[in-house]
Tab-separated table of C-alpha atoms in Angstrom:
chain	number	residue	atom	x	y	z
A	1	MET	CA	73.453	122.868	137.119
A	2	VAL	CA	70.528	122.784	134.737
A	3	ARG	CA	72.297	125.218	132.486
A	4	GLU	CA	75.388	123.081	132.243
A	5	GLU	CA	73.235	119.954	131.436
A	6	ILE	CA	71.568	121.763	128.659
A	7	ALA	CA	74.916	123.024	127.220
A	8	VAL	CA	76.226	119.415	127.287
A	9	SER	CA	73.185	117.943	125.619
A	10	THR	CA	73.251	120.493	122.555
A	11	ARG	CA	76.945	120.087	121.945
A	12	THR	CA	77.714	118.607	118.501
A	13	LEU	CA	80.749	116.675	118.090
A	14	GLN	CA	82.580	117.105	114.714
A	15	TRP	CA	85.618	115.532	113.211
A	16	LYS	CA	87.606	116.060	110.129
A	17	CYS	CA	90.883	115.128	108.582
A	18	VAL	CA	93.314	118.103	108.664
A	19	GLU	CA	96.258	116.231	106.927
A	20	SER	CA	96.558	113.310	104.591
A	21	ARG	CA	99.596	112.159	102.580
A	22	VAL	CA	101.096	109.039	100.863
A	23	ASP	CA	104.764	108.763	101.812
A	24	SER	CA	105.014	105.461	99.754
A	25	LYS	CA	102.907	102.485	98.805
A	26	ARG	CA	103.401	101.001	102.155
A	27	LEU	CA	103.237	104.088	104.307
A	28	TYR	CA	99.946	106.326	104.639
A	29	TYR	CA	99.639	109.104	107.045
A	30	GLY	CA	96.482	110.931	108.373
A	31	ARG	CA	95.806	113.458	110.956
A	32	PHE	CA	92.282	113.948	112.443
A	33	VAL	CA	90.541	116.371	114.787
A	34	LEU	CA	87.545	115.730	117.092
A	35	SER	CA	85.801	118.635	118.938
A	36	PRO	CA	84.485	120.115	121.197
A	37	LEU	CA	85.052	117.783	124.088
A	38	MET	CA	84.595	118.281	127.798
A	39	LYS	CA	87.463	118.172	130.105
A	40	GLY	CA	88.941	114.533	130.386
A	41	GLN	CA	86.910	113.171	127.382
A	42	ALA	CA	89.752	113.654	124.841
A	43	ASP	CA	92.092	111.441	126.872
A	44	THR	CA	89.341	108.792	127.271
A	45	ILE	CA	88.714	108.654	123.583
A	46	GLY	CA	92.327	109.027	122.483
A	47	ILE	CA	93.524	106.078	124.634
A	48	ALA	CA	90.707	103.852	123.540
A	49	MET	CA	91.029	104.725	119.943
A	50	ARG	CA	94.876	104.069	119.958
A	51	ARG	CA	94.441	100.717	121.537
A	52	ALA	CA	91.754	99.764	118.888
A	53	LEU	CA	93.806	100.949	116.090
A	54	LEU	CA	96.836	99.074	117.086
A	55	GLY	CA	95.184	95.898	118.209
A	56	GLU	CA	91.588	95.443	116.932
A	57	ILE	CA	91.888	95.965	113.104
A	58	GLU	CA	92.163	92.793	111.084
A	59	GLY	CA	94.805	92.421	108.341
A	60	THR	CA	95.805	89.885	105.762
A	61	CYS	CA	99.220	88.245	105.398
A	62	ILE	CA	100.917	84.987	104.481
A	63	THR	CA	100.941	82.479	107.232
A	64	ARG	CA	102.487	79.409	105.514
A	65	ALA	CA	104.700	78.504	102.657
A	66	LYS	CA	105.256	75.014	101.065
A	67	SER	CA	107.755	73.657	98.591
A	68	GLU	CA	108.405	69.937	98.272
A	69	LYS	CA	111.968	70.447	97.203
A	70	VAL	CA	113.056	72.018	100.390
A	71	PRO	CA	114.620	69.666	103.088
A	72	HIS	CA	114.442	72.211	105.926
A	73	GLU	CA	114.002	75.856	106.738
A	74	TYR	CA	117.753	76.738	106.774
A	75	SER	CA	118.767	74.930	103.672
A	76	THR	CA	119.983	76.338	100.416
A	77	ILE	CA	118.831	75.592	96.887
A	78	VAL	CA	121.276	75.552	93.966
A	79	GLY	CA	120.485	78.311	91.670
A	80	ILE	CA	118.810	80.583	94.295
A	81	GLU	CA	120.862	83.346	95.946
A	82	GLU	CA	118.823	83.419	99.243
A	83	SER	CA	118.402	80.662	101.716
A	84	VAL	CA	114.994	79.310	102.454
A	85	HIS	CA	114.847	81.260	105.694
A	86	GLU	CA	115.544	84.490	103.942
A	87	ILE	CA	112.839	83.723	101.430
A	88	LEU	CA	110.277	83.204	104.226
A	89	MET	CA	111.386	86.576	105.698
A	90	ASN	CA	110.724	88.365	102.455
A	91	LEU	CA	107.321	86.689	102.167
A	92	LYS	CA	106.481	87.902	105.733
A	93	GLU	CA	106.835	91.596	104.557
A	94	ILE	CA	104.368	91.356	101.685
A	95	VAL	CA	101.291	93.421	102.392
A	96	PHE	CA	97.863	92.473	101.126
A	97	ARG	CA	94.579	94.403	100.879
A	98	SER	CA	91.500	92.266	101.276
A	99	HIS	CA	88.241	91.611	103.001
A	100	LEU	CA	88.463	87.832	102.749
A	101	TYR	CA	87.288	85.445	105.514
A	102	GLY	CA	89.031	82.309	106.403
A	103	THR	CA	92.034	80.848	104.574
A	104	ARG	CA	92.920	81.247	100.860
A	105	GLY	CA	95.632	79.720	98.806
A	106	ALA	CA	98.072	81.453	96.464
A	107	SER	CA	101.240	80.411	94.580
A	108	ILE	CA	104.381	81.335	92.942
A	109	CYS	CA	105.684	79.367	89.959
A	110	VAL	CA	108.552	80.944	87.888
A	111	ARG	CA	111.611	79.899	85.942
A	112	GLY	CA	115.031	81.670	86.250
A	113	PRO	CA	117.189	83.314	85.820
A	114	ARG	CA	115.287	86.341	87.056
A	115	TYR	CA	114.327	88.356	90.161
A	116	VAL	CA	111.158	86.995	92.022
A	117	THR	CA	108.950	89.778	93.314
A	118	ALA	CA	105.395	89.959	94.776
A	119	GLN	CA	104.119	90.566	91.221
A	120	ASP	CA	104.673	86.928	90.539
A	121	ILE	CA	102.279	85.851	93.256
A	122	ILE	CA	99.105	84.331	91.758
A	123	SER	CA	96.398	85.270	94.431
A	124	PRO	CA	92.616	85.151	94.646
A	125	PRO	CA	90.579	87.863	92.994
A	126	SER	CA	89.495	89.108	96.519
A	127	VAL	CA	93.195	89.734	97.395
A	128	LYS	CA	95.251	92.574	96.126
A	129	ILE	CA	98.945	93.093	96.670
A	130	VAL	CA	99.749	96.655	98.006
A	131	ASP	CA	103.464	96.822	96.694
A	132	THR	CA	104.049	94.474	93.808
A	133	THR	CA	107.821	95.395	93.676
A	134	GLN	CA	108.381	93.746	97.098
A	135	TYR	CA	111.618	91.620	96.647
A	136	ILE	CA	111.291	87.785	97.310
A	137	ALA	CA	114.336	86.000	95.780
A	138	SER	CA	116.923	86.013	92.893
A	139	LEU	CA	117.170	82.890	90.589
A	140	THR	CA	120.683	82.842	89.172
A	141	GLU	CA	120.125	79.710	87.028
A	142	PRO	CA	117.487	78.391	84.701
A	143	ILE	CA	115.542	76.382	87.387
A	144	ASP	CA	111.970	76.297	88.408
A	145	LEU	CA	110.658	77.806	91.801
A	146	CYS	CA	107.249	76.779	92.824
A	147	ILE	CA	105.935	77.682	96.243
A	148	GLU	CA	102.433	77.190	97.568
A	149	LEU	CA	101.232	79.964	99.883
A	150	GLN	CA	98.453	80.086	102.518
A	151	ILE	CA	96.905	83.583	103.122
A	152	GLU	CA	94.853	84.359	106.173
A	153	ARG	CA	93.020	87.288	107.705
A	154	ASP	CA	93.672	87.846	111.415
A	155	ARG	CA	94.596	90.576	113.889
A	156	GLY	CA	97.645	91.301	115.961
A	157	TYR	CA	100.946	89.124	115.905
A	158	ARG	CA	101.036	85.383	115.828
A	159	SER	CA	104.374	83.744	115.951
A	160	GLY	CA	104.860	80.961	113.342
A	161	TYR	CA	106.716	78.925	115.833
A	162	ARG	CA	103.401	78.477	117.852
A	163	ILE	CA	101.463	77.098	115.019
A	164	LYS	CA	103.986	74.372	114.065
A	165	THR	CA	102.641	70.818	113.662
A	166	PRO	CA	104.537	67.519	113.646
A	167	ASN	CA	104.114	67.433	109.861
A	168	ASN	CA	105.979	70.586	109.334
A	169	TYR	CA	109.291	70.121	107.472
A	170	GLN	CA	108.372	66.614	106.399
A	171	ASP	CA	106.072	67.812	103.599
A	172	GLY	CA	108.042	71.029	102.926
A	173	SER	CA	105.459	73.253	104.748
A	174	TYR	CA	106.838	76.158	106.902
A	175	PRO	CA	104.872	78.443	109.092
A	176	ILE	CA	105.567	82.178	108.733
A	177	ASP	CA	105.022	84.877	111.569
A	178	ALA	CA	101.652	86.367	110.970
A	179	VAL	CA	101.939	90.315	111.342
A	180	SER	CA	98.255	91.257	110.905
A	181	MET	CA	98.540	94.868	111.954
A	182	PRO	CA	97.522	97.358	109.212
A	183	VAL	CA	98.248	100.413	111.588
A	184	ARG	CA	102.059	100.897	112.008
A	185	ASN	CA	101.578	103.579	114.668
A	186	ALA	CA	99.021	105.792	116.243
A	187	ASN	CA	99.326	108.805	118.454
A	188	HIS	CA	96.953	111.219	120.105
A	189	SER	CA	97.369	114.723	121.591
A	190	ILE	CA	95.088	117.272	123.303
A	191	HIS	CA	94.637	120.953	123.081
A	192	SER	CA	92.751	122.607	125.891
A	193	TYR	CA	90.978	126.019	125.858
A	194	GLY	CA	88.675	128.061	127.981
A	195	ASN	CA	88.685	128.533	131.719
A	196	GLY	CA	86.913	126.983	134.708
A	197	ASN	CA	83.714	124.967	134.132
A	198	GLU	CA	83.823	126.156	130.391
A	199	LYS	CA	87.078	124.448	129.644
A	200	GLN	CA	86.984	122.353	126.494
A	201	GLU	CA	89.370	120.058	124.645
A	202	ILE	CA	90.331	119.212	121.054
A	203	LEU	CA	91.573	115.727	120.344
A	204	PHE	CA	94.252	115.225	117.564
A	205	LEU	CA	94.700	111.627	116.191
A	206	GLU	CA	97.706	110.697	114.067
A	207	ILE	CA	97.603	107.420	112.226
A	208	TRP	CA	100.171	105.655	110.119
A	209	THR	CA	99.139	102.598	107.982
A	210	ASN	CA	100.933	100.075	105.823
A	211	GLY	CA	98.858	100.639	102.710
A	212	SER	CA	96.360	98.047	103.106
A	213	PHE	CA	94.076	100.532	104.869
A	214	THR	CA	94.006	104.328	104.473
A	215	PRO	CA	94.083	106.183	107.902
A	216	LYS	CA	90.487	107.201	107.309
A	217	GLU	CA	89.554	103.573	106.728
A	218	ALA	CA	91.468	102.370	109.816
A	219	LEU	CA	89.656	105.159	111.849
A	220	TYR	CA	86.357	103.908	110.758
A	221	GLU	CA	87.278	100.331	111.356
A	222	ALA	CA	88.496	100.956	114.820
A	223	SER	CA	85.482	103.090	115.765
A	224	ARG	CA	83.170	100.197	114.607
A	225	ASN	CA	85.133	97.622	116.579
A	226	LEU	CA	84.946	99.793	119.770
A	227	ILE	CA	81.047	100.158	119.263
A	228	ASP	CA	80.591	96.458	118.807
A	229	LEU	CA	82.599	95.852	122.097
A	230	PHE	CA	80.157	98.088	124.050
A	231	LEU	CA	76.999	96.954	122.199
A	232	PRO	CA	76.106	94.239	124.924
A	233	PHE	CA	75.958	96.870	127.578
A	234	LEU	CA	73.812	99.034	125.428
A	235	HIS	CA	71.179	96.339	124.669
A	236	ALA	CA	71.584	94.218	127.930
A	237	GLU	CA	68.613	94.625	130.318
A	238	GLU	CA	69.104	94.662	134.072
A	239	GLN	CA	68.615	91.218	135.604
A	240	ASP	CA	67.497	90.632	139.157
A	241	ILE	CA	70.251	88.888	141.015
A	242	ASN	CA	69.894	87.871	144.629
A	243	VAL	CA	72.982	89.191	146.328
A	244	GLU	CA	71.882	88.888	149.830
A	245	ASP	CA	73.772	85.717	150.328
A	246	ASN	CA	77.488	86.668	150.178
A	247	GLN	CA	78.304	83.232	149.140
A	248	ASN	CA	76.437	83.545	145.939
A	249	ARG	CA	77.928	86.918	144.985
A	250	ALA	CA	81.121	85.487	143.410
A	251	THR	CA	79.451	82.480	141.851
A	252	ALA	CA	76.443	84.239	139.954
A	253	PRO	CA	76.082	82.048	136.775
A	254	LEU	CA	76.593	83.738	133.495
A	255	PHE	CA	73.786	84.011	130.933
A	256	THR	CA	73.751	80.897	128.817
A	257	PHE	CA	71.761	79.425	126.005
A	258	HIS	CA	69.929	77.141	128.492
A	259	ASP	CA	68.851	80.273	130.421
A	260	GLY	CA	67.807	81.804	127.141
A	261	LEU	CA	65.678	78.718	126.185
A	262	THR	CA	63.816	78.915	129.570
A	263	ASN	CA	63.258	82.652	129.201
A	264	ILE	CA	61.883	82.113	125.727
A	265	GLY	CA	59.388	79.682	126.848
A	266	LYS	CA	58.168	81.926	129.661
A	267	ARG	CA	58.200	85.312	127.940
A	268	LYS	CA	56.891	85.548	124.470
A	269	LYS	CA	57.371	89.376	123.883
A	270	GLY	CA	60.950	88.833	122.530
A	271	ILE	CA	62.695	90.416	125.678
A	272	ALA	CA	64.685	87.335	126.221
A	273	LEU	CA	65.568	87.303	122.576
A	274	LYS	CA	67.341	90.696	123.035
A	275	ARG	CA	69.439	89.136	125.648
A	276	VAL	CA	70.931	86.378	123.447
A	277	PHE	CA	73.916	87.768	121.434
A	278	ILE	CA	74.936	85.924	118.276
A	279	ASP	CA	78.485	85.697	119.679
A	280	GLN	CA	77.168	83.136	122.171
A	281	SER	CA	75.955	80.821	119.402
A	282	GLU	CA	79.282	79.407	118.475
A	283	LEU	CA	78.930	80.463	114.904
A	284	PRO	CA	82.094	80.225	112.626
A	285	THR	CA	84.199	83.274	112.577
A	286	ARG	CA	83.347	84.223	108.945
A	287	THR	CA	79.575	83.831	109.523
A	288	TYR	CA	79.702	85.828	112.778
A	289	ASN	CA	81.545	88.750	111.109
A	290	CYS	CA	79.143	88.878	108.188
A	291	LEU	CA	76.146	89.142	110.584
A	292	LYS	CA	77.968	91.666	112.682
A	293	ARG	CA	78.687	93.852	109.771
A	294	SER	CA	75.175	93.781	108.838
A	295	ASN	CA	74.238	95.171	112.286
A	296	ILE	CA	72.784	91.846	113.412
A	297	HIS	CA	73.907	91.516	117.100
A	298	THR	CA	71.215	89.684	118.852
A	299	LEU	CA	68.915	86.709	118.246
A	300	LEU	CA	66.004	89.055	117.889
A	301	ASP	CA	67.945	90.942	115.247
A	302	LEU	CA	68.612	87.539	113.368
A	303	LEU	CA	65.055	86.500	113.652
A	304	SER	CA	63.878	89.684	112.103
A	305	ASN	CA	65.541	88.670	108.840
A	306	SER	CA	64.290	86.206	106.387
A	307	GLN	CA	66.383	83.547	104.607
A	308	GLU	CA	66.328	85.932	101.509
A	309	ASP	CA	67.441	88.797	103.609
A	310	LEU	CA	70.418	86.776	104.899
A	311	MET	CA	71.405	85.819	101.299
A	312	ARG	CA	71.673	89.510	100.391
A	313	ILE	CA	74.505	89.900	102.909
A	314	GLU	CA	77.865	90.208	101.400
A	315	HIS	CA	80.149	87.027	101.388
A	316	PHE	CA	77.097	85.118	102.773
A	317	ARG	CA	76.459	81.624	101.417
A	318	ILE	CA	73.568	79.189	101.337
A	319	GLU	CA	75.708	76.828	103.693
A	320	ASP	CA	75.893	79.581	106.309
A	321	VAL	CA	72.077	80.100	106.299
A	322	LYS	CA	71.561	76.209	106.565
A	323	GLN	CA	74.108	76.389	109.513
A	324	ILE	CA	72.292	79.084	111.248
A	325	LEU	CA	68.874	77.465	110.820
A	326	GLY	CA	70.294	74.205	112.319
A	327	ILE	CA	71.620	76.182	115.426
A	328	LEU	CA	68.245	77.935	115.890
A	329	GLN	CA	66.313	74.546	115.709
A	330	LYS	CA	68.687	72.663	117.941
A	331	ARG	CA	69.195	75.226	120.695
A	332	PHE	CA	65.916	77.021	120.630
A	333	ALA	CA	63.393	74.809	118.963
A	334	ILE	CA	62.770	77.558	116.429
A	335	ASP	CA	61.835	76.259	112.897
């Protein structure tokens, strides 16, 4: 038993990319190997990685288009071969590569006759179009086509019909289905070798992306997202909960900022600060992501940085620092 524990503790997991290719601008492929793993570990990691690759990675896409000359989504415009609906579907297929936070504006303003492609999109500097040859529309007459676009970073799939507002169609604004999934497909397979208690496994991961991420970047991003999901369990300290009363077992209160404020007043060694995670502070998504990417996960981590340190964080602004200071002062009386 002792020998087995020593063998496990001295194992060094190694991973490498065994195959990488670019089939097209919008189709990248990568195959990775992780070994050596104990029996059952390959399946545990493979299932978790596949779900994280397909559902946890954020992507950038067009979520709304606006043109004042369009009466409704299924109308046609003289001089344009496609209907408005077909143009919206073509805009949906455009793939972006970016690390933007929040919503950004873009536009198309061209004059026919000509083909309109993704190359005609005027986008922010932080947004790069993966395939500029993506077809949008065909202008058959000398008319002007001007479309305002809204670009967002999100994850998963969000139907445009779920984000409609009463003002849609009245001002020529139309929602587009948001497909924010950089990974097109992911598979895992397992190779076992050895016998009995010495049996080990090798995990193979196959990743296909749409070009906004390389497979290696997607693997890194999915791994980091999984680590972030488990960090609360890693940093959380065991709390004494009275479970003698069966009636209180199902109604044990969750840790809240009010509890944190009480603990901070009672314990001055920073233990309570470790229990307060920044995702409980109701920060804006962009601010939260900036802190998380800088390995700031708890209130103690945050207070270990000065205002100057926070301003060195990428994409961080002075408004974000002021907002954080306001939350610390309001909720914790920390100046």
